[in-house]
Coordinates of C-alpha atoms and ligand atoms in Angstrom, one line a residue:
Chain A
M1 CA 29.1 -26.4 -69.0
M2 CA 28.5 -28.7 -66.1
A3 CA 27.1 -32.2 -66.3
I4 CA 24.3 -32.3 -63.8
F5 CA 22.5 -35.4 -62.7
A6 CA 19.2 -35.6 -60.7
I7 CA 18.4 -38.7 -58.7
I8 CA 14.6 -39.3 -58.9
Q9 CA 12.8 -40.4 -55.8
H10 CA 9.7 -42.5 -56.6
K11 CA 7.2 -44.8 -55.0
S12 CA 4.8 -47.4 -56.5
G13 CA 5.8 -46.5 -60.1
K14 CA 5.2 -42.7 -59.5
A15 CA 7.8 -40.0 -59.4
D16 CA 7.9 -37.8 -56.4
D17 CA 7.0 -34.1 -56.9
T18 CA 10.7 -33.3 -56.6
V19 CA 11.2 -34.8 -60.1
A20 CA 10.4 -31.4 -61.7
E21 CA 11.9 -29.4 -58.9
L22 CA 15.4 -30.9 -59.3
C23 CA 15.3 -30.0 -63.0
L24 CA 14.5 -26.4 -62.2
A25 CA 17.3 -26.3 -59.5
A26 CA 19.7 -27.7 -62.1
K27 CA 18.8 -24.9 -64.5
K28 CA 19.4 -22.3 -61.8
I29 CA 22.9 -23.7 -61.3
D30 CA 23.7 -23.6 -65.0
A31 CA 21.1 -22.8 -67.6
A32 CA 23.3 -24.4 -70.3
A33 CA 23.9 -27.6 -68.4
A34 CA 23.1 -31.0 -69.8
V35 CA 20.8 -32.4 -67.2
T36 CA 20.2 -36.1 -66.9
A37 CA 17.7 -37.8 -64.6
I38 CA 18.6 -41.1 -63.1
V39 CA 15.8 -43.6 -62.1
V40 CA 16.7 -46.7 -60.1
G41 CA 14.3 -49.4 -59.3
K42 CA 12.6 -52.6 -60.5
A43 CA 11.8 -52.8 -64.2
A44 CA 8.1 -51.9 -64.2
D45 CA 8.5 -49.0 -61.8
C46 CA 11.6 -47.8 -63.6
D47 CA 9.8 -47.6 -67.0
A48 CA 6.9 -45.7 -65.6
V49 CA 9.0 -43.2 -63.6
A50 CA 11.5 -42.8 -66.4
A51 CA 8.7 -41.9 -68.8
E52 CA 7.5 -39.3 -66.3
A53 CA 11.0 -37.9 -65.9
A54 CA 11.5 -37.7 -69.6
K55 CA 8.8 -35.0 -69.7
Y56 CA 11.3 -32.6 -68.0
Y57 CA 14.8 -34.0 -68.7
A58 CA 16.4 -34.3 -72.1
N59 CA 18.2 -37.5 -71.0
V60 CA 17.0 -40.1 -68.6
W61 CA 19.1 -43.0 -67.4
K62 CA 17.4 -46.0 -65.9
I63 CA 19.0 -48.7 -63.8
A64 CA 16.5 -51.6 -63.4
A65 CA 16.8 -54.8 -61.3
D66 CA 14.5 -56.7 -59.1
A67 CA 16.9 -56.3 -56.2
L68 CA 16.4 -52.6 -56.5
A69 CA 12.7 -52.7 -55.9
Y70 CA 13.2 -50.9 -52.6
P71 CA 15.5 -47.8 -52.6
N72 CA 18.2 -49.2 -50.3
A73 CA 20.9 -46.5 -50.4
E74 CA 23.6 -49.1 -49.7
L75 CA 22.8 -50.9 -52.9
I76 CA 22.3 -47.8 -55.1
R77 CA 25.3 -45.8 -54.0
P78 CA 28.1 -48.0 -55.5
M79 CA 26.1 -48.2 -58.7
L80 CA 25.8 -44.5 -59.0
V81 CA 29.5 -44.0 -58.3
K82 CA 30.3 -46.3 -61.1
L83 CA 27.9 -44.6 -63.6
I84 CA 28.2 -40.9 -62.9
P85 CA 31.4 -39.3 -64.4
A86 CA 33.7 -37.8 -61.9
G87 CA 33.4 -34.0 -61.5
S88 CA 29.6 -34.0 -62.1
I89 CA 27.0 -32.2 -60.0
V90 CA 24.4 -34.6 -58.5
L91 CA 21.1 -33.4 -57.2
A92 CA 18.7 -35.3 -54.9
P93 CA 15.8 -34.3 -52.7
F94 CA 16.5 -33.6 -49.0
T95 CA 14.2 -36.3 -47.7
P96 CA 14.9 -39.5 -45.7
F97 CA 15.9 -41.1 -49.0
G98 CA 18.3 -38.3 -49.9
M99 CA 19.7 -38.1 -46.4
D100 CA 20.4 -41.8 -46.5
L101 CA 22.1 -41.8 -49.9
C102 CA 23.9 -38.5 -50.4
P103 CA 26.5 -37.8 -47.7
G104 CA 28.2 -41.1 -48.4
L105 CA 27.8 -40.6 -52.2
S106 CA 29.7 -37.3 -52.0
V107 CA 32.6 -39.1 -50.1
K108 CA 32.7 -41.9 -52.6
M109 CA 32.7 -39.5 -55.6
N110 CA 35.3 -37.3 -53.9
A111 CA 32.9 -34.4 -54.4
A112 CA 31.8 -31.5 -52.2
Y113 CA 28.5 -31.9 -50.3
C114 CA 25.8 -29.4 -49.4
A115 CA 22.5 -30.4 -47.9
D116 CA 19.1 -28.9 -47.9
V117 CA 19.6 -26.2 -50.5
V118 CA 16.8 -23.6 -50.6
G119 CA 18.2 -21.2 -53.2
V120 CA 20.8 -21.0 -55.9
D121 CA 22.8 -17.8 -56.5
G122 CA 24.8 -19.2 -59.4
L123 CA 28.0 -20.6 -60.7
E124 CA 31.2 -18.6 -61.2
G125 CA 34.0 -20.6 -62.5
A126 CA 34.3 -23.5 -60.1
A127 CA 32.5 -21.7 -57.3
L128 CA 28.8 -22.4 -56.8
T129 CA 27.0 -20.3 -54.3
V130 CA 23.8 -21.6 -52.8
N131 CA 21.6 -20.6 -49.8
R132 CA 20.5 -22.7 -46.9
Q133 CA 19.0 -22.3 -43.5
E134 CA 20.6 -22.9 -40.1
Y135 CA 19.5 -22.8 -36.5
A136 CA 16.1 -24.3 -37.2
G137 CA 15.4 -21.8 -40.0
Q138 CA 16.2 -18.6 -37.9
V139 CA 19.0 -17.5 -40.2
Y140 CA 20.2 -18.1 -43.7
A141 CA 23.7 -18.9 -44.8
K142 CA 25.3 -18.4 -48.2
M143 CA 27.5 -21.4 -48.9
K144 CA 30.4 -21.2 -51.4
I145 CA 31.0 -24.7 -52.8
D146 CA 34.2 -25.6 -54.7
V147 CA 32.7 -27.8 -57.5
S148 CA 35.9 -28.4 -59.4
G149 CA 35.8 -32.0 -58.3
G150 CA 32.1 -32.3 -58.5
A151 CA 29.4 -31.8 -55.9
V152 CA 26.4 -33.6 -54.4
L153 CA 23.6 -31.3 -53.3
T154 CA 20.2 -32.1 -51.8
C155 CA 17.4 -29.7 -52.4
R156 CA 14.6 -28.9 -50.0
P157 CA 11.3 -30.3 -51.4
G158 CA 8.9 -27.6 -52.5
V159 CA 11.2 -24.6 -52.8
F160 CA 12.0 -25.1 -56.5
A161 CA 8.4 -25.8 -57.3
S162 CA 6.9 -24.1 -60.3
D163 CA 3.9 -24.5 -62.6
D164 CA 5.7 -23.9 -65.8
V165 CA 8.4 -26.5 -66.1
P166 CA 9.3 -26.7 -69.8
V167 CA 8.3 -30.0 -71.3
V168 CA 11.1 -31.5 -73.4
N169 CA 10.1 -35.1 -74.1
G170 CA 13.6 -36.5 -73.6
A171 CA 15.0 -39.9 -74.3
V172 CA 15.4 -42.8 -71.9
A173 CA 18.5 -44.9 -72.0
D174 CA 19.0 -48.2 -70.2
K175 CA 22.2 -48.0 -68.2
T176 CA 21.7 -51.1 -66.1
A177 CA 24.6 -53.0 -67.7
D178 CA 27.0 -50.0 -67.2
A179 CA 26.1 -49.6 -63.6
G180 CA 27.4 -53.2 -62.9
A181 CA 25.9 -56.0 -60.9
V182 CA 23.8 -55.1 -57.9
P183 CA 26.4 -55.2 -55.1
A184 CA 26.1 -57.3 -52.0
A185 CA 25.0 -54.9 -49.2
K186 CA 25.4 -55.2 -45.5
R187 CA 22.0 -53.6 -45.0
R188 CA 18.9 -55.5 -46.1
F189 CA 15.4 -54.1 -46.5
L190 CA 12.8 -56.0 -44.5
E191 CA 9.5 -54.3 -44.7
V192 CA 7.6 -51.0 -44.3
V193 CA 5.5 -50.7 -41.1
E194 CA 2.6 -48.3 -41.8
A195 CA 1.7 -45.5 -39.4
E196 CA -1.0 -46.3 -36.8
V197 CA -4.4 -44.7 -37.1
G198 CA -5.4 -42.5 -34.2
D199 CA -8.8 -41.7 -32.7
V200 CA -8.9 -38.3 -34.3
D201 CA -8.3 -37.8 -38.0
I202 CA -6.7 -34.4 -38.2
T203 CA -6.5 -34.7 -42.0
K204 CA -10.2 -34.2 -42.1
S205 CA -10.3 -31.2 -39.7
D206 CA -11.3 -27.7 -41.0
V207 CA -9.8 -25.9 -38.0
L208 CA -6.7 -27.0 -36.1
V209 CA -5.3 -25.7 -32.9
S210 CA -1.8 -26.9 -33.3
V211 CA 0.6 -26.8 -30.3
G212 CA 4.4 -27.0 -30.3
R213 CA 7.2 -27.1 -27.8
G214 CA 6.0 -23.7 -26.5
I215 CA 3.2 -25.4 -24.6
E216 CA 6.0 -26.5 -22.2
S217 CA 4.2 -29.4 -20.4
Q218 CA 1.7 -32.1 -20.8
E219 CA -0.6 -30.5 -18.2
N220 CA -0.7 -27.3 -20.3
L221 CA -2.3 -29.2 -23.2
E222 CA -5.6 -28.8 -21.4
I223 CA -5.7 -25.1 -22.5
A224 CA -5.3 -26.2 -26.1
F225 CA -8.1 -28.7 -25.8
D226 CA -10.4 -26.1 -24.2
L227 CA -9.8 -23.7 -27.0
A228 CA -10.3 -26.3 -29.7
K229 CA -13.6 -27.4 -28.0
I230 CA -15.0 -23.9 -28.0
M231 CA -13.9 -23.2 -31.5
G232 CA -15.2 -26.6 -32.9
A233 CA -11.6 -27.5 -33.8
D234 CA -9.2 -30.4 -33.3
V235 CA -5.9 -30.4 -31.6
S236 CA -2.8 -31.2 -33.6
C237 CA 0.9 -30.7 -32.8
S238 CA 4.5 -30.5 -33.8
R239 CA 7.0 -33.3 -33.4
P240 CA 8.5 -32.6 -30.0
I241 CA 5.0 -33.1 -28.4
V242 CA 4.8 -36.6 -29.9
D243 CA 8.4 -37.4 -29.0
A244 CA 7.6 -36.5 -25.4
K245 CA 4.6 -38.9 -25.7
W246 CA 2.2 -36.1 -24.6
L247 CA 0.0 -36.7 -27.7
E248 CA -0.3 -39.6 -30.1
K249 CA 1.7 -39.7 -33.4
S250 CA -1.5 -39.5 -35.5
R251 CA -1.8 -35.8 -34.3
Q252 CA 1.6 -34.8 -35.6
V253 CA 1.6 -32.5 -38.5
G254 CA 4.6 -32.7 -40.8
T255 CA 6.7 -34.6 -43.3
S256 CA 7.1 -37.5 -40.9
G257 CA 3.5 -37.1 -39.6
Q258 CA 0.2 -36.2 -41.2
T259 CA -0.5 -33.9 -44.1
V260 CA -3.4 -31.6 -43.2
K261 CA -5.6 -29.3 -45.3
P262 CA -7.6 -27.2 -42.9
K263 CA -9.2 -23.8 -43.6
V264 CA -7.7 -22.3 -40.5
Y265 CA -4.4 -23.4 -38.8
M266 CA -3.4 -22.0 -35.4
A267 CA 0.3 -22.5 -34.9
M268 CA 0.8 -22.0 -31.1
G269 CA 4.4 -22.1 -29.9
I270 CA 5.6 -23.7 -33.1
S271 CA 8.8 -22.4 -34.6
G272 CA 7.9 -23.3 -38.2
A273 CA 10.6 -25.8 -39.2
F274 CA 10.3 -26.9 -42.8
Q275 CA 9.5 -30.5 -41.8
H276 CA 6.5 -29.2 -39.9
L277 CA 5.4 -26.8 -42.7
G278 CA 5.7 -29.6 -45.2
G279 CA 2.6 -31.2 -43.6
I280 CA 0.4 -28.1 -44.1
K281 CA -1.2 -28.1 -47.6
G282 CA -4.1 -26.3 -49.3
N283 CA -3.1 -22.7 -48.3
P284 CA -5.0 -22.4 -44.9
F285 CA -5.3 -19.1 -43.0
I286 CA -2.4 -19.5 -40.7
V287 CA -2.4 -17.8 -37.3
A288 CA 0.9 -17.9 -35.4
V289 CA 1.5 -17.1 -31.8
N290 CA 5.1 -17.2 -30.7
K291 CA 7.2 -15.4 -28.2
N292 CA 10.2 -15.1 -30.5
P293 CA 9.6 -12.4 -33.1
K294 CA 12.2 -14.1 -35.3
A295 CA 10.4 -17.4 -35.4
P296 CA 10.3 -18.6 -39.1
I297 CA 6.6 -19.4 -38.7
F298 CA 5.9 -15.6 -39.0
Q299 CA 7.2 -15.8 -42.6
V300 CA 4.4 -18.1 -43.7
A301 CA 1.6 -17.0 -41.4
E302 CA -1.2 -14.6 -42.5
V303 CA -1.5 -13.2 -39.0
G304 CA 0.9 -13.2 -36.1
I305 CA 1.1 -12.3 -32.5
V306 CA 4.3 -12.0 -30.6
G307 CA 3.2 -13.3 -27.2
D308 CA 3.1 -16.1 -24.7
I309 CA 0.6 -18.9 -25.6
L310 CA 0.2 -19.8 -22.0
E311 CA -1.5 -16.4 -21.6
L312 CA -3.0 -16.0 -25.0
I313 CA -4.8 -19.3 -25.4
P314 CA -6.8 -19.0 -22.1
A315 CA -7.6 -15.4 -22.9
L316 CA -8.9 -16.4 -26.3
T317 CA -10.9 -19.3 -24.9
E318 CA -12.5 -17.0 -22.4
K319 CA -13.5 -14.3 -24.9
I320 CA -15.0 -16.8 -27.3
S321 CA -17.0 -18.5 -24.6
E322 CA -18.3 -15.0 -23.4
M323 CA -19.2 -14.3 -27.0
K324 CA -21.0 -17.5 -27.4
G325 CA -22.8 -16.8 -24.1
Chain B
M1 CA 29.0 -54.0 -27.7
E2 CA 31.5 -51.1 -27.9
I3 CA 29.5 -48.0 -28.9
L4 CA 30.8 -44.6 -29.8
V5 CA 28.4 -41.7 -29.9
C6 CA 29.3 -38.4 -31.6
V7 CA 28.0 -35.3 -29.8
K8 CA 28.0 -31.6 -30.6
R9 CA 27.7 -28.4 -28.5
V10 CA 25.2 -26.1 -30.2
P11 CA 23.2 -22.9 -29.5
D12 CA 19.8 -23.9 -28.2
T13 CA 17.4 -22.7 -30.9
A14 CA 14.4 -23.2 -28.6
E15 CA 15.9 -20.8 -26.1
N16 CA 17.6 -18.3 -28.3
E17 CA 16.8 -15.6 -30.8
I18 CA 19.5 -16.1 -33.4
A19 CA 20.6 -13.0 -35.1
V20 CA 23.2 -12.2 -37.7
N21 CA 26.1 -9.8 -36.8
K22 CA 26.7 -6.5 -38.5
D23 CA 29.0 -7.6 -41.3
G24 CA 27.1 -10.9 -41.8
S25 CA 30.2 -13.0 -41.1
D26 CA 28.6 -14.9 -38.2
I27 CA 25.6 -15.1 -35.9
V28 CA 25.7 -13.0 -32.7
R29 CA 27.3 -15.3 -30.2
D30 CA 27.2 -13.1 -27.0
D31 CA 24.6 -14.4 -24.5
L32 CA 23.7 -17.5 -26.4
V33 CA 22.6 -20.5 -24.4
Y34 CA 24.4 -23.6 -25.5
S35 CA 23.4 -27.2 -25.0
V36 CA 23.9 -30.7 -26.4
N37 CA 22.4 -31.0 -29.8
E38 CA 18.9 -32.4 -29.2
W39 CA 19.3 -35.4 -31.5
D40 CA 22.6 -36.4 -29.8
N41 CA 20.8 -36.8 -26.5
Y42 CA 18.6 -39.4 -28.0
A43 CA 21.7 -41.1 -29.5
V44 CA 23.4 -41.3 -26.2
E45 CA 20.3 -42.6 -24.4
E46 CA 19.9 -45.3 -27.1
A47 CA 23.6 -46.3 -26.7
I48 CA 23.1 -46.6 -22.9
Q49 CA 20.0 -48.7 -23.3
I50 CA 21.8 -51.0 -25.7
R51 CA 24.8 -51.4 -23.4
D52 CA 22.6 -52.1 -20.4
K53 CA 20.9 -54.8 -22.4
V54 CA 23.8 -56.6 -24.1
G55 CA 26.8 -55.3 -22.2
G56 CA 29.8 -53.4 -23.4
S57 CA 30.6 -49.7 -23.1
V58 CA 29.5 -46.3 -24.3
T59 CA 32.1 -43.6 -25.3
V60 CA 31.0 -40.1 -26.3
V61 CA 33.2 -38.0 -28.5
A62 CA 33.0 -34.3 -29.4
V63 CA 35.1 -32.3 -31.9
G64 CA 35.5 -28.9 -30.4
D65 CA 37.4 -26.6 -28.1
D66 CA 37.6 -26.3 -24.3
D67 CA 33.8 -25.6 -24.2
A68 CA 33.1 -29.1 -25.6
E69 CA 34.1 -30.6 -22.2
E70 CA 30.9 -29.4 -20.6
I71 CA 28.7 -31.4 -22.9
V72 CA 30.9 -34.4 -22.9
R73 CA 30.7 -34.4 -19.1
R74 CA 26.9 -34.0 -19.3
E75 CA 26.6 -37.1 -21.5
M76 CA 28.9 -39.0 -19.2
A77 CA 26.7 -38.0 -16.3
M78 CA 23.8 -39.4 -18.3
G79 CA 25.6 -42.8 -18.2
A80 CA 28.3 -42.9 -20.9
D81 CA 31.4 -44.7 -19.6
T82 CA 34.1 -42.5 -21.1
G83 CA 34.5 -39.3 -23.1
I84 CA 37.0 -38.1 -25.7
I85 CA 37.5 -34.6 -27.1
M86 CA 39.1 -34.1 -30.5
K87 CA 40.7 -30.8 -30.2
D88 CA 43.2 -28.9 -32.3
S89 CA 43.3 -25.4 -33.8
A90 CA 43.9 -27.1 -37.1
F91 CA 40.3 -28.5 -36.9
E92 CA 38.7 -25.1 -37.0
G93 CA 36.8 -24.2 -40.1
S94 CA 36.2 -27.8 -41.1
D95 CA 33.2 -28.5 -43.3
G96 CA 31.1 -31.6 -42.7
L97 CA 33.6 -33.8 -44.4
G98 CA 36.4 -32.4 -42.3
I99 CA 34.5 -33.2 -39.1
A100 CA 33.7 -36.7 -40.4
K101 CA 37.4 -37.3 -41.2
I102 CA 38.4 -36.3 -37.6
L103 CA 35.7 -38.6 -36.2
A104 CA 36.8 -41.4 -38.5
K105 CA 40.3 -41.1 -37.0
C106 CA 38.8 -41.3 -33.5
V107 CA 36.9 -44.5 -34.5
S108 CA 40.0 -46.1 -35.8
M109 CA 41.9 -45.3 -32.6
G110 CA 39.4 -47.5 -30.7
K111 CA 37.6 -50.8 -31.3
Y112 CA 34.0 -50.0 -31.8
D113 CA 31.1 -52.2 -33.1
L114 CA 28.6 -49.4 -33.4
V115 CA 28.8 -45.6 -34.0
L116 CA 25.8 -43.4 -33.4
T117 CA 25.3 -39.7 -34.4
G118 CA 22.3 -37.5 -34.2
A119 CA 20.2 -37.3 -37.3
M120 CA 21.2 -33.6 -37.7
A121 CA 22.4 -30.6 -35.7
D122 CA 22.3 -26.8 -35.7
D123 CA 23.3 -26.6 -39.4
G124 CA 20.4 -28.9 -40.3
A125 CA 22.6 -30.8 -42.8
G126 CA 22.3 -34.3 -41.5
Q127 CA 25.7 -35.2 -43.1
V128 CA 28.3 -36.3 -40.7
G129 CA 27.0 -39.8 -40.0
G130 CA 26.7 -40.8 -43.6
M131 CA 30.1 -39.4 -44.5
L132 CA 31.7 -41.1 -41.5
A133 CA 30.2 -44.4 -42.6
A134 CA 31.5 -43.9 -46.1
L135 CA 35.0 -43.0 -44.9
L136 CA 35.1 -46.2 -42.7
D137 CA 33.4 -48.3 -45.4
W138 CA 30.8 -49.4 -42.9
P139 CA 27.1 -49.8 -43.7
Y140 CA 24.9 -46.8 -42.7
A141 CA 21.3 -46.1 -41.9
S142 CA 19.9 -42.6 -41.4
V143 CA 17.0 -41.2 -39.3
V144 CA 16.8 -44.3 -37.2
N145 CA 13.9 -44.5 -34.7
K146 CA 14.2 -48.1 -33.6
V147 CA 17.2 -50.4 -32.8
E148 CA 17.1 -54.0 -31.8
A149 CA 20.4 -55.7 -31.1
G150 CA 21.0 -59.2 -32.4
S151 CA 24.3 -61.1 -32.7
G152 CA 26.5 -59.6 -35.3
K153 CA 23.7 -57.5 -36.6
L154 CA 21.0 -55.0 -35.7
T155 CA 17.4 -54.6 -36.8
V156 CA 16.7 -50.9 -37.3
G157 CA 13.7 -48.9 -38.2
R158 CA 14.2 -45.8 -40.3
E159 CA 11.6 -43.0 -40.3
I160 CA 10.3 -42.3 -43.7
E161 CA 7.5 -40.0 -44.9
G162 CA 4.0 -40.0 -43.5
G163 CA 4.8 -41.6 -40.1
N164 CA 5.8 -44.9 -41.8
Q165 CA 8.8 -46.9 -40.7
E166 CA 11.2 -48.8 -42.9
M167 CA 12.7 -51.9 -41.2
N168 CA 16.2 -53.0 -42.2
E169 CA 18.7 -55.6 -41.0
I170 CA 22.2 -54.1 -40.8
E171 CA 25.5 -55.8 -40.1
L172 CA 28.0 -54.7 -37.5
P173 CA 30.1 -52.6 -37.4
C174 CA 27.9 -49.9 -38.7
V175 CA 27.0 -46.2 -38.3
L176 CA 23.4 -45.1 -37.5
S177 CA 22.0 -41.5 -37.3
I178 CA 19.4 -41.3 -34.6
Q179 CA 16.1 -39.6 -34.8
T180 CA 14.3 -37.9 -31.9
G181 CA 11.4 -39.9 -30.4
I182 CA 13.3 -43.2 -30.4
N183 CA 13.4 -43.2 -26.6
E184 CA 13.0 -40.8 -23.7
P185 CA 16.5 -39.3 -22.8
R186 CA 17.0 -39.6 -19.1
Y187 CA 17.1 -36.7 -16.8
V188 CA 20.6 -35.7 -15.7
G189 CA 20.7 -34.6 -12.1
I190 CA 23.3 -32.6 -10.2
R191 CA 24.5 -35.8 -8.5
G192 CA 25.3 -37.4 -11.9
I193 CA 27.2 -34.3 -12.9
R194 CA 29.2 -34.3 -9.6
K195 CA 30.1 -37.9 -10.1
V196 CA 31.9 -37.3 -13.3
A197 CA 33.2 -33.8 -12.5
S198 CA 36.8 -35.0 -11.9
V199 CA 37.0 -37.8 -14.4
E200 CA 39.9 -37.3 -16.9
I201 CA 38.8 -36.7 -20.5
P202 CA 41.5 -37.4 -23.0
C203 CA 42.0 -34.9 -25.8
H204 CA 43.5 -35.8 -29.2
G205 CA 44.9 -33.4 -31.7
K206 CA 45.7 -33.9 -35.4
D207 CA 49.2 -35.3 -34.8
A208 CA 47.9 -38.0 -32.3
C209 CA 45.6 -39.3 -34.9
G210 CA 47.7 -38.7 -38.0
L211 CA 45.6 -36.3 -39.8
D212 CA 47.0 -34.3 -42.7
A213 CA 46.3 -30.6 -41.9
A214 CA 45.5 -29.9 -45.6
S215 CA 42.6 -32.3 -45.6
I216 CA 40.8 -30.8 -42.7
G217 CA 40.0 -27.3 -41.2
D218 CA 39.6 -24.3 -43.4
A219 CA 42.3 -25.5 -45.8
G220 CA 40.5 -28.8 -46.6
A221 CA 37.0 -27.4 -46.7
K222 CA 35.3 -27.5 -50.1
V223 CA 32.2 -26.0 -48.6
K224 CA 32.4 -22.6 -46.8
R225 CA 30.0 -20.2 -45.3
A226 CA 30.4 -17.0 -47.3
A227 CA 27.9 -15.0 -45.3
Y228 CA 24.9 -15.2 -43.0
F229 CA 21.8 -13.2 -43.8
V230 CA 18.1 -12.8 -42.9
P231 CA 16.1 -12.4 -46.1
V232 CA 13.1 -10.2 -46.6
L233 CA 10.6 -12.9 -47.6
G234 CA 7.4 -11.5 -49.1
E235 CA 5.0 -9.8 -46.8
G236 CA 5.3 -12.1 -43.9
A237 CA 2.5 -12.1 -41.3
E238 CA 0.4 -9.2 -40.5
M239 CA 1.3 -8.6 -36.8
I240 CA -1.4 -7.9 -34.3
E241 CA -0.2 -5.4 -31.8
G242 CA -1.7 -4.0 -28.6
S243 CA -2.6 -5.4 -25.2
T244 CA -3.5 -9.1 -24.9
D245 CA -7.2 -8.0 -24.7
E246 CA -6.9 -6.0 -27.9
Q247 CA -5.0 -8.8 -29.7
V248 CA -7.6 -11.4 -28.7
D249 CA -10.5 -9.2 -30.0
K250 CA -8.8 -8.6 -33.3
L251 CA -8.0 -12.3 -33.6
I252 CA -11.6 -13.4 -32.9
E253 CA -12.8 -11.0 -35.6
L254 CA -10.4 -12.5 -38.1
L255 CA -11.1 -16.1 -37.1
K256 CA -14.9 -15.5 -37.5
A257 CA -14.3 -14.1 -41.0
K258 CA -12.2 -17.1 -42.0
G259 CA -14.6 -19.7 -40.6
G260 CA -12.3 -20.5 -37.7
I261 CA -15.0 -20.4 -35.1
K262 CA -18.0 -22.6 -35.5
Ligands
LIG401 C1 13.7 -36.2 -40.8 C2 12.9 -35.3 -39.9 C3 11.6 -35.3 -39.9 C4 10.8 -34.4 -39.1 N1 9.4 -34.4 -39.2 C5 8.7 -33.5 -38.5 C6 7.3 -33.5 -38.6 O1 6.7 -34.3 -39.2 N2 6.6 -32.6 -37.8 C7 7.3 -31.7 -37.0 O2 6.6 -30.8 -36.4 N3 8.6 -31.7 -36.9 C8 9.4 -32.6 -37.6 N4 10.7 -32.6 -37.5 C9 11.3 -31.8 -36.5 C10 11.5 -30.3 -36.9 O3 12.7 -30.2 -37.6 C11 11.5 -29.4 -35.7 O4 12.4 -29.9 -34.8 C12 10.1 -29.3 -35.0 O5 9.1 -29.1 -35.9 C13 10.1 -28.3 -33.9 O6 8.9 -28.2 -33.2 P1 8.4 -27.0 -32.4 O7 8.3 -25.8 -33.4 O8 7.2 -27.3 -31.6 O9 9.6 -26.7 -31.4 P2 10.8 -25.6 -31.4 O10 11.5 -25.6 -32.7 O11 11.5 -25.9 -30.1 O12 10.0 -24.3 -31.2 C14 9.2 -23.9 -30.1 C15 8.7 -22.5 -30.4 O13 7.9 -22.1 -29.4 C16 8.2 -20.8 -29.0 N5 7.7 -20.7 -27.6 C17 8.3 -21.3 -26.5 N6 7.5 -21.0 -25.4 C18 6.5 -20.2 -25.8 C19 5.4 -19.6 -25.2 N7 5.2 -19.7 -23.9 N8 4.5 -18.9 -25.9 C20 4.7 -18.7 -27.3 N9 5.7 -19.3 -27.9 C21 6.6 -20.0 -27.2 C22 9.6 -20.6 -29.2 O14 10.0 -19.3 -29.5 C23 9.8 -21.5 -30.5 O15 9.7 -20.7 -31.7 C24 11.5 -33.5 -38.3 C25 12.9 -33.5 -38.3 C26 13.6 -34.4 -39.0 C27 15.1 -34.3 -39.0

């Protein structure tokens, strides 16, 4: 039986959705495992989040200190290394928080590391097999992990989601003293700068014409705006379009952009990376046009066309305008 | 400031259809278009901009085989001062930690104040920067989308959820993983490429940097790819076939039904 720990991401006293997902992932690794959630933060946050975590985890450890009010991985990492027994499996979400904390944590724990796990095949002796995606989601890889010295895994948010997580009403233990004094860190948190508000609020749009790198140039954006206009839609985009400064950040759909809930989402020349899909909620009718039949977007779209958006968008605009007279 | 930037040669996923070979042991590598990992270009650009502001030098390093030279030269043509290739058959089959160990040796062979990596690469793991920092015992910040150089320290912005930015102060020396969008990587022209075409690029193997073969490569890897596959995932999209005209007609019909056309 493995000892499995889940590091809970939280904000303003509320646990992230991944709190239940990590528990489910742990059970897939080893159904018999003793799974412990670890909540690190300032006291008030810690208590609220630990109580939430105790719904799913038999054991919850909290580490509370004012200096831990913001999740600075450089402070948290040494405390976790001190607390977690060598040879354990540690789970965390594959988010900016998990990406910051976990690669270094695995080194300091002398454990194996595997990022962005999207599926678990199971544990056989000391070999754990998990699935992940490579090449921007175009292919999957089965990773065989030697967990004899422990392992740190980050799990992709959303994939281990389920409505029926068993409720266990576990116990919360204060491990602050055992984790030792908050270390002096060479990285200090200053502040969070909030995202700028743009002129169009795509979070309120019912229909989005969303363009990705397939649009190829800033000039070509015009065809997307023409289509959006005739459809009564707004234009949103994937990240490379914002990186290139062709559209403002407030139009970016995704985990590091906006979360949208339209009725219809037209993914035009967008590959369908999970960070992009993470911003699309509420089960819209997704239409995908992409010249690559293997693009991962086709796995989530309702309707797909393998084709060139530079041809298809103008053709669509023309037909709709003819129809409207 | 002496800056080292770690770069990787990867199949260009925007240009390639990646497929799995017959026995699932690898992806099909014939005819793949390779380029510099997208995130690394932003890291090199950032290093050049920092150097141009505060002085110092930029070195790019790749762990790889003979093909790695092409991308190291490209990043030198961009404006990096020197290149290094970490090359040895013993490096093959390294997992993320193995690569980080090789890079850590490269760091200790020089005298750097700052090491940059891309936030992630073709494997999507985003692991090497954080591991490298831990091996060196240097502070680390991931998914960095802003860097301001001060004396002995940097102010960095990390990208977090929802388009927000987390500002931190970090002491030098440190490791940062760089996120796209932090700058606009400059265009590399043929003239730049020509200028660095004959510059010597030193190669270092495991003996030169004193690496134990058992801790790297296939032998040292705790994480191995057992197989590649393409899963059958539910139904997937209903594909609309036919001529563009027919496709557009069908699509309009569906959009109307779903409230997509007002
Ligand atoms: C921490 C982090 C956060 C991120 N946050 C976000 C986020 O919030 N939002 C986001 O979008 N991304 C985000 N990303 C980036 C994400 O991983 C992908 O890189 C990005 O979504 C890819 O955008 P894309 O699909 O437009 O481009 P690509 O992946 O380059 O895909 C372009 C697609 O267009 C197709 N294409 C090209 N030309 C044509 C044509 N003429 N006609 C039809 N199809 C064509 C190609 O086949 C390809 O599938 C984040 C990454 C990280 C590491």
